[in-house]
Every structure is written in structure tokens, then in C-alpha cells.
Amino acid sequence: MNRQEKIGSLIGDIGIPILGFFFWNWNIYFICLFFLLDQVSKEVSGMIRMQSIRERVKLAPQARIIHVVSFVLCLIAVHFYVYQLNPKMNFLKEINDFFWFEDMGIAQGFILIPLVLFSERLRYKMNTKLFTDEMHIKHWRHHTVQVIAYLTLFLSLSIVLTFVQMSETVSFLCLLTGFTAITLFTDELSPFFPR
């Protein structure tokens, strides 16, 4: 991931959650829902890109399996973490509230979802034009390592929450620290992932 991509990721992965938590009164689950929305859009974009080069580049089957399993486990781990933080959480109600939450007179779902999809579409078009097949593979591998790192982060926080009671603010700061570390340092782990 080059410097511009890291800055863009930091803005999306860290900037919007900070705004959401401190200025828009988002709870932890709202932040997790935004995170999941972003990850699902990256996942779909990555799958489409990898599908487009499948005739030219062969991926190891175990790499695909690790990727899909890690992504599904990450989705589960996010919800387990939120449940550990607030066992009374009604997930369906919170998803509905997240979509219809208004801060400036319009439901944020009508702003955030198109915004995330639009930015991922721009990234997809740029990467399709500029990337070689090898760069697509490297980018996909990097995304897989990120998903595994996010899975580890949410599982670690869930384990901590079984022993230590955390306020939502402290939990948010731990989450933010994890997001920052993952965005900045997953490049170093990507070469160890099978191709």
C-alpha cells in the first residue's frame, strides 16, 4: 500500500469513526457498522478485481479459503465484541437506527452508503487502470492480512472484556488504536501470506 492509500485509509478507518463518536453521538456498534460497510465494499471490489484476472493469475486454493473464512469470522467477531460490551444490544434495532440516524436533517444511511460505495468504485477504477496483475495480487493479499488483523483485534478486545469492564470511550480508544496500527503496519505481514 503506497503512502496516498495509507492516508486515504487512515481518513476512512480512523477519521470518520472519530467524528462519529465525538461529534455525531455514534455508539460503538454504529462505528462497527460503518467499519463493516467499508469492509464489505472492499471485499466486493476485491473479488471483482480478482475475478477479472483469474485467467492470467492462479491463486492458491488455501489463500482463497483463508480469505473467505477470515472475513466471515471477522463479521462474527465484531458482533461478539459488541455483545461483550453490551449484552442487551438489539442488533436489528441498532442497524435500523444507524441507517435512519439524523444529524443534519437527513438519514445518514442515504449519505454514508453511497459515499462508501462511490469511494470504493473510484478506487476500483483507478486500480484497474494502474495495477499490473502482480499488483492486484499484492493488494488482495494485503487486504486478507488486514482482515486477519481485524479479526485478531476484535477477538482480543472480546477476551479483555470478559475480564475487565470498559467504558464505551475506553473501548472506542482501544478500537481506534487497533485500527491505526493495522492500517500502518499490515504491509510488513503481507509477504508471509500464501499467494
Tab-separated table of C-alpha atoms in Angstrom:
chain	number	residue	atom	x	y	z
A	1	MET	CA	0.000	0.000	0.000
A	2	ASN	CA	1.532	3.324	-1.021
A	3	ARG	CA	1.550	6.496	1.060
A	4	GLN	CA	-1.546	8.023	-0.574
A	5	GLU	CA	-3.556	4.828	0.015
A	6	LYS	CA	-2.445	4.769	3.666
A	7	ILE	CA	-3.570	8.375	4.143
A	8	GLY	CA	-6.909	7.590	2.482
A	9	SER	CA	-7.336	4.502	4.661
A	10	LEU	CA	-6.486	6.458	7.807
A	11	ILE	CA	-9.115	9.074	6.958
A	12	GLY	CA	-11.773	6.407	6.385
A	13	ASP	CA	-10.731	3.950	9.091
A	14	ILE	CA	-9.939	6.486	11.796
A	15	GLY	CA	-11.231	9.933	10.811
A	16	ILE	CA	-14.881	9.034	10.295
A	17	PRO	CA	-15.130	6.920	13.492
A	18	ILE	CA	-13.639	9.837	15.481
A	19	LEU	CA	-16.176	12.239	14.001
A	20	GLY	CA	-18.945	9.707	14.566
A	21	PHE	CA	-18.104	9.003	18.195
A	22	PHE	CA	-17.263	12.515	19.406
A	23	PHE	CA	-19.422	14.735	17.188
A	24	TRP	CA	-22.324	12.640	15.837
A	25	ASN	CA	-23.024	10.665	19.043
A	26	TRP	CA	-22.392	7.280	17.426
A	27	ASN	CA	-22.185	4.350	19.803
A	28	ILE	CA	-19.608	1.570	19.386
A	29	TYR	CA	-21.962	-0.525	17.275
A	30	PHE	CA	-22.545	2.391	14.876
A	31	ILE	CA	-18.768	2.616	14.457
A	32	CYS	CA	-18.592	-1.145	13.902
A	33	LEU	CA	-21.413	-0.933	11.338
A	34	PHE	CA	-19.539	1.778	9.448
A	35	PHE	CA	-16.400	-0.380	9.620
A	36	LEU	CA	-18.336	-3.404	8.288
A	37	LEU	CA	-19.897	-1.345	5.500
A	38	ASP	CA	-16.420	-0.248	4.443
A	39	GLN	CA	-15.017	-3.782	4.675
A	40	VAL	CA	-17.878	-5.328	2.688
A	41	SER	CA	-17.403	-2.750	-0.093
A	42	LYS	CA	-13.657	-3.521	-0.169
A	43	GLU	CA	-14.430	-7.238	-0.195
A	44	VAL	CA	-16.820	-6.989	-3.162
A	45	SER	CA	-14.418	-4.742	-5.071
A	46	GLY	CA	-11.507	-7.103	-4.407
A	47	MET	CA	-13.481	-10.170	-5.506
A	48	ILE	CA	-14.484	-8.457	-8.752
A	49	ARG	CA	-10.876	-7.464	-9.444
A	50	MET	CA	-9.551	-10.941	-8.689
A	51	GLN	CA	-12.246	-12.463	-10.897
A	52	SER	CA	-11.163	-10.201	-13.770
A	53	ILE	CA	-7.599	-11.573	-13.708
A	54	ARG	CA	-8.392	-15.223	-12.936
A	55	GLU	CA	-7.423	-16.356	-16.461
A	56	ARG	CA	-3.958	-14.831	-16.156
A	57	VAL	CA	-3.141	-15.440	-12.498
A	58	LYS	CA	-3.790	-18.539	-10.434
A	59	LEU	CA	-4.319	-18.172	-6.715
A	60	ALA	CA	-3.526	-20.943	-4.281
A	61	PRO	CA	-6.807	-22.553	-3.121
A	62	GLN	CA	-5.736	-22.246	0.517
A	63	ALA	CA	-5.288	-18.484	0.016
A	64	ARG	CA	-8.906	-18.128	-1.115
A	65	ILE	CA	-10.169	-20.326	1.727
A	66	ILE	CA	-8.177	-18.397	4.349
A	67	HIS	CA	-9.505	-15.138	2.939
A	68	VAL	CA	-13.190	-16.116	2.953
A	69	VAL	CA	-13.073	-17.853	6.348
A	70	SER	CA	-11.213	-14.910	7.916
A	71	PHE	CA	-13.759	-12.449	6.554
A	72	VAL	CA	-16.752	-14.435	7.861
A	73	LEU	CA	-15.070	-14.904	11.264
A	74	CYS	CA	-14.328	-11.179	11.382
A	75	LEU	CA	-18.032	-10.383	10.866
A	76	ILE	CA	-18.879	-12.720	13.745
A	77	ALA	CA	-16.062	-11.361	15.960
A	78	VAL	CA	-17.294	-7.781	15.545
A	79	HIS	CA	-20.723	-8.766	16.798
A	80	PHE	CA	-19.287	-10.857	19.633
A	81	TYR	CA	-17.171	-7.873	20.731
A	82	VAL	CA	-20.206	-5.563	20.740
A	83	TYR	CA	-22.209	-8.200	22.638
A	84	GLN	CA	-19.414	-8.449	25.247
A	85	LEU	CA	-19.520	-4.671	25.605
A	86	ASN	CA	-23.318	-4.518	25.800
A	87	PRO	CA	-25.149	-7.871	26.219
A	88	LYS	CA	-28.545	-6.137	25.977
A	89	MET	CA	-27.794	-4.811	22.488
A	90	ASN	CA	-30.625	-5.338	19.986
A	91	PHE	CA	-28.621	-5.646	16.748
A	92	LEU	CA	-31.532	-5.318	14.312
A	93	LYS	CA	-32.814	-2.203	16.069
A	94	GLU	CA	-29.320	-0.701	16.074
A	95	ILE	CA	-28.859	-1.401	12.349
A	96	ASN	CA	-32.174	0.328	11.675
A	97	ASP	CA	-31.221	3.230	13.961
A	98	PHE	CA	-27.823	3.540	12.251
A	99	PHE	CA	-29.429	3.899	8.827
A	100	TRP	CA	-32.091	6.387	9.946
A	101	PHE	CA	-29.903	8.377	12.349
A	102	GLU	CA	-30.186	12.089	11.514
A	103	ASP	CA	-27.635	14.724	12.360
A	104	MET	CA	-28.245	17.323	9.655
A	105	GLY	CA	-31.873	16.656	8.783
A	106	ILE	CA	-31.273	13.649	6.504
A	107	ALA	CA	-30.901	9.975	7.399
A	108	GLN	CA	-27.186	9.158	7.391
A	109	GLY	CA	-27.787	5.894	5.529
A	110	PHE	CA	-28.626	7.944	2.441
A	111	ILE	CA	-25.268	9.711	2.745
A	112	LEU	CA	-22.852	7.102	4.125
A	113	ILE	CA	-23.776	4.121	1.959
A	114	PRO	CA	-23.485	5.992	-1.379
A	115	LEU	CA	-20.318	7.723	-0.114
A	116	VAL	CA	-18.607	4.435	0.804
A	117	LEU	CA	-19.710	2.771	-2.448
A	118	PHE	CA	-18.640	5.785	-4.525
A	119	SER	CA	-15.181	5.963	-2.933
A	120	GLU	CA	-14.665	2.218	-3.381
A	121	ARG	CA	-15.825	2.493	-7.021
A	122	LEU	CA	-13.260	5.255	-7.620
A	123	ARG	CA	-10.541	3.124	-6.011
A	124	TYR	CA	-11.606	0.143	-8.129
A	125	LYS	CA	-11.460	2.144	-11.384
A	126	MET	CA	-8.092	3.666	-10.508
A	127	ASN	CA	-6.598	0.318	-9.500
A	128	THR	CA	-7.972	-1.390	-12.628
A	129	LYS	CA	-6.265	1.206	-14.822
A	130	LEU	CA	-2.954	1.420	-12.970
A	131	PHE	CA	-2.320	-2.017	-11.463
A	132	THR	CA	-0.493	-4.879	-13.090
A	133	ASP	CA	-1.692	-8.416	-12.326
A	134	GLU	CA	1.051	-8.735	-9.708
A	135	MET	CA	-0.080	-5.510	-8.052
A	136	HIS	CA	-3.661	-6.807	-7.913
A	137	ILE	CA	-2.397	-9.948	-6.169
A	138	LYS	CA	-0.322	-7.898	-3.736
A	139	HIS	CA	-3.284	-5.638	-2.942
A	140	TRP	CA	-5.593	-8.631	-2.415
A	141	ARG	CA	-3.017	-10.289	-0.149
A	142	HIS	CA	-2.706	-7.047	1.823
A	143	HIS	CA	-6.496	-6.916	2.264
A	144	THR	CA	-6.530	-10.522	3.514
A	145	VAL	CA	-3.830	-9.777	6.071
A	146	GLN	CA	-5.826	-6.725	7.183
A	147	VAL	CA	-8.953	-8.840	7.654
A	148	ILE	CA	-6.971	-11.347	9.759
A	149	ALA	CA	-5.537	-8.459	11.801
A	150	TYR	CA	-9.042	-7.024	12.343
A	151	LEU	CA	-10.267	-10.469	13.388
A	152	THR	CA	-7.400	-10.679	15.905
A	153	LEU	CA	-8.176	-7.181	17.193
A	154	PHE	CA	-11.866	-7.865	17.802
A	155	LEU	CA	-11.173	-11.257	19.396
A	156	SER	CA	-8.508	-9.734	21.661
A	157	LEU	CA	-10.846	-6.954	22.770
A	158	SER	CA	-13.600	-9.519	23.386
A	159	ILE	CA	-11.281	-11.570	25.599
A	160	VAL	CA	-10.244	-8.460	27.537
A	161	LEU	CA	-13.915	-7.560	28.031
A	162	THR	CA	-14.579	-10.937	29.676
A	163	PHE	CA	-12.155	-9.973	32.470
A	164	VAL	CA	-12.222	-6.173	32.532
A	165	GLN	CA	-15.203	-3.866	32.356
A	166	MET	CA	-14.536	-0.985	29.968
A	167	SER	CA	-16.449	2.193	29.363
A	168	GLU	CA	-17.558	2.831	25.802
A	169	THR	CA	-14.983	5.639	25.492
A	170	VAL	CA	-12.069	3.444	26.617
A	171	SER	CA	-13.279	0.661	24.339
A	172	PHE	CA	-13.506	3.115	21.449
A	173	LEU	CA	-9.949	4.362	22.071
A	174	CYS	CA	-8.678	0.741	22.106
A	175	LEU	CA	-10.515	0.100	18.851
A	176	LEU	CA	-9.109	3.271	17.306
A	177	THR	CA	-5.567	2.359	18.355
A	178	GLY	CA	-6.018	-1.075	16.779
A	179	PHE	CA	-7.407	0.383	13.529
A	180	THR	CA	-4.445	2.785	13.314
A	181	ALA	CA	-1.854	0.050	13.930
A	182	ILE	CA	-3.476	-2.247	11.366
A	183	THR	CA	-3.637	0.481	8.713
A	184	LEU	CA	0.005	1.447	9.245
A	185	PHE	CA	1.683	-1.936	9.740
A	186	THR	CA	-0.061	-4.716	7.776
A	187	ASP	CA	2.254	-4.153	4.792
A	188	GLU	CA	5.039	-5.822	6.767
A	189	LEU	CA	2.986	-9.015	7.220
A	190	SER	CA	1.607	-9.336	3.662
A	191	PRO	CA	4.650	-11.156	2.174
A	192	PHE	CA	4.077	-14.089	4.570
A	193	PHE	CA	0.591	-14.777	3.241
A	194	PRO	CA	0.333	-17.601	0.641
A	195	ARG	CA	-0.207	-16.490	-2.944
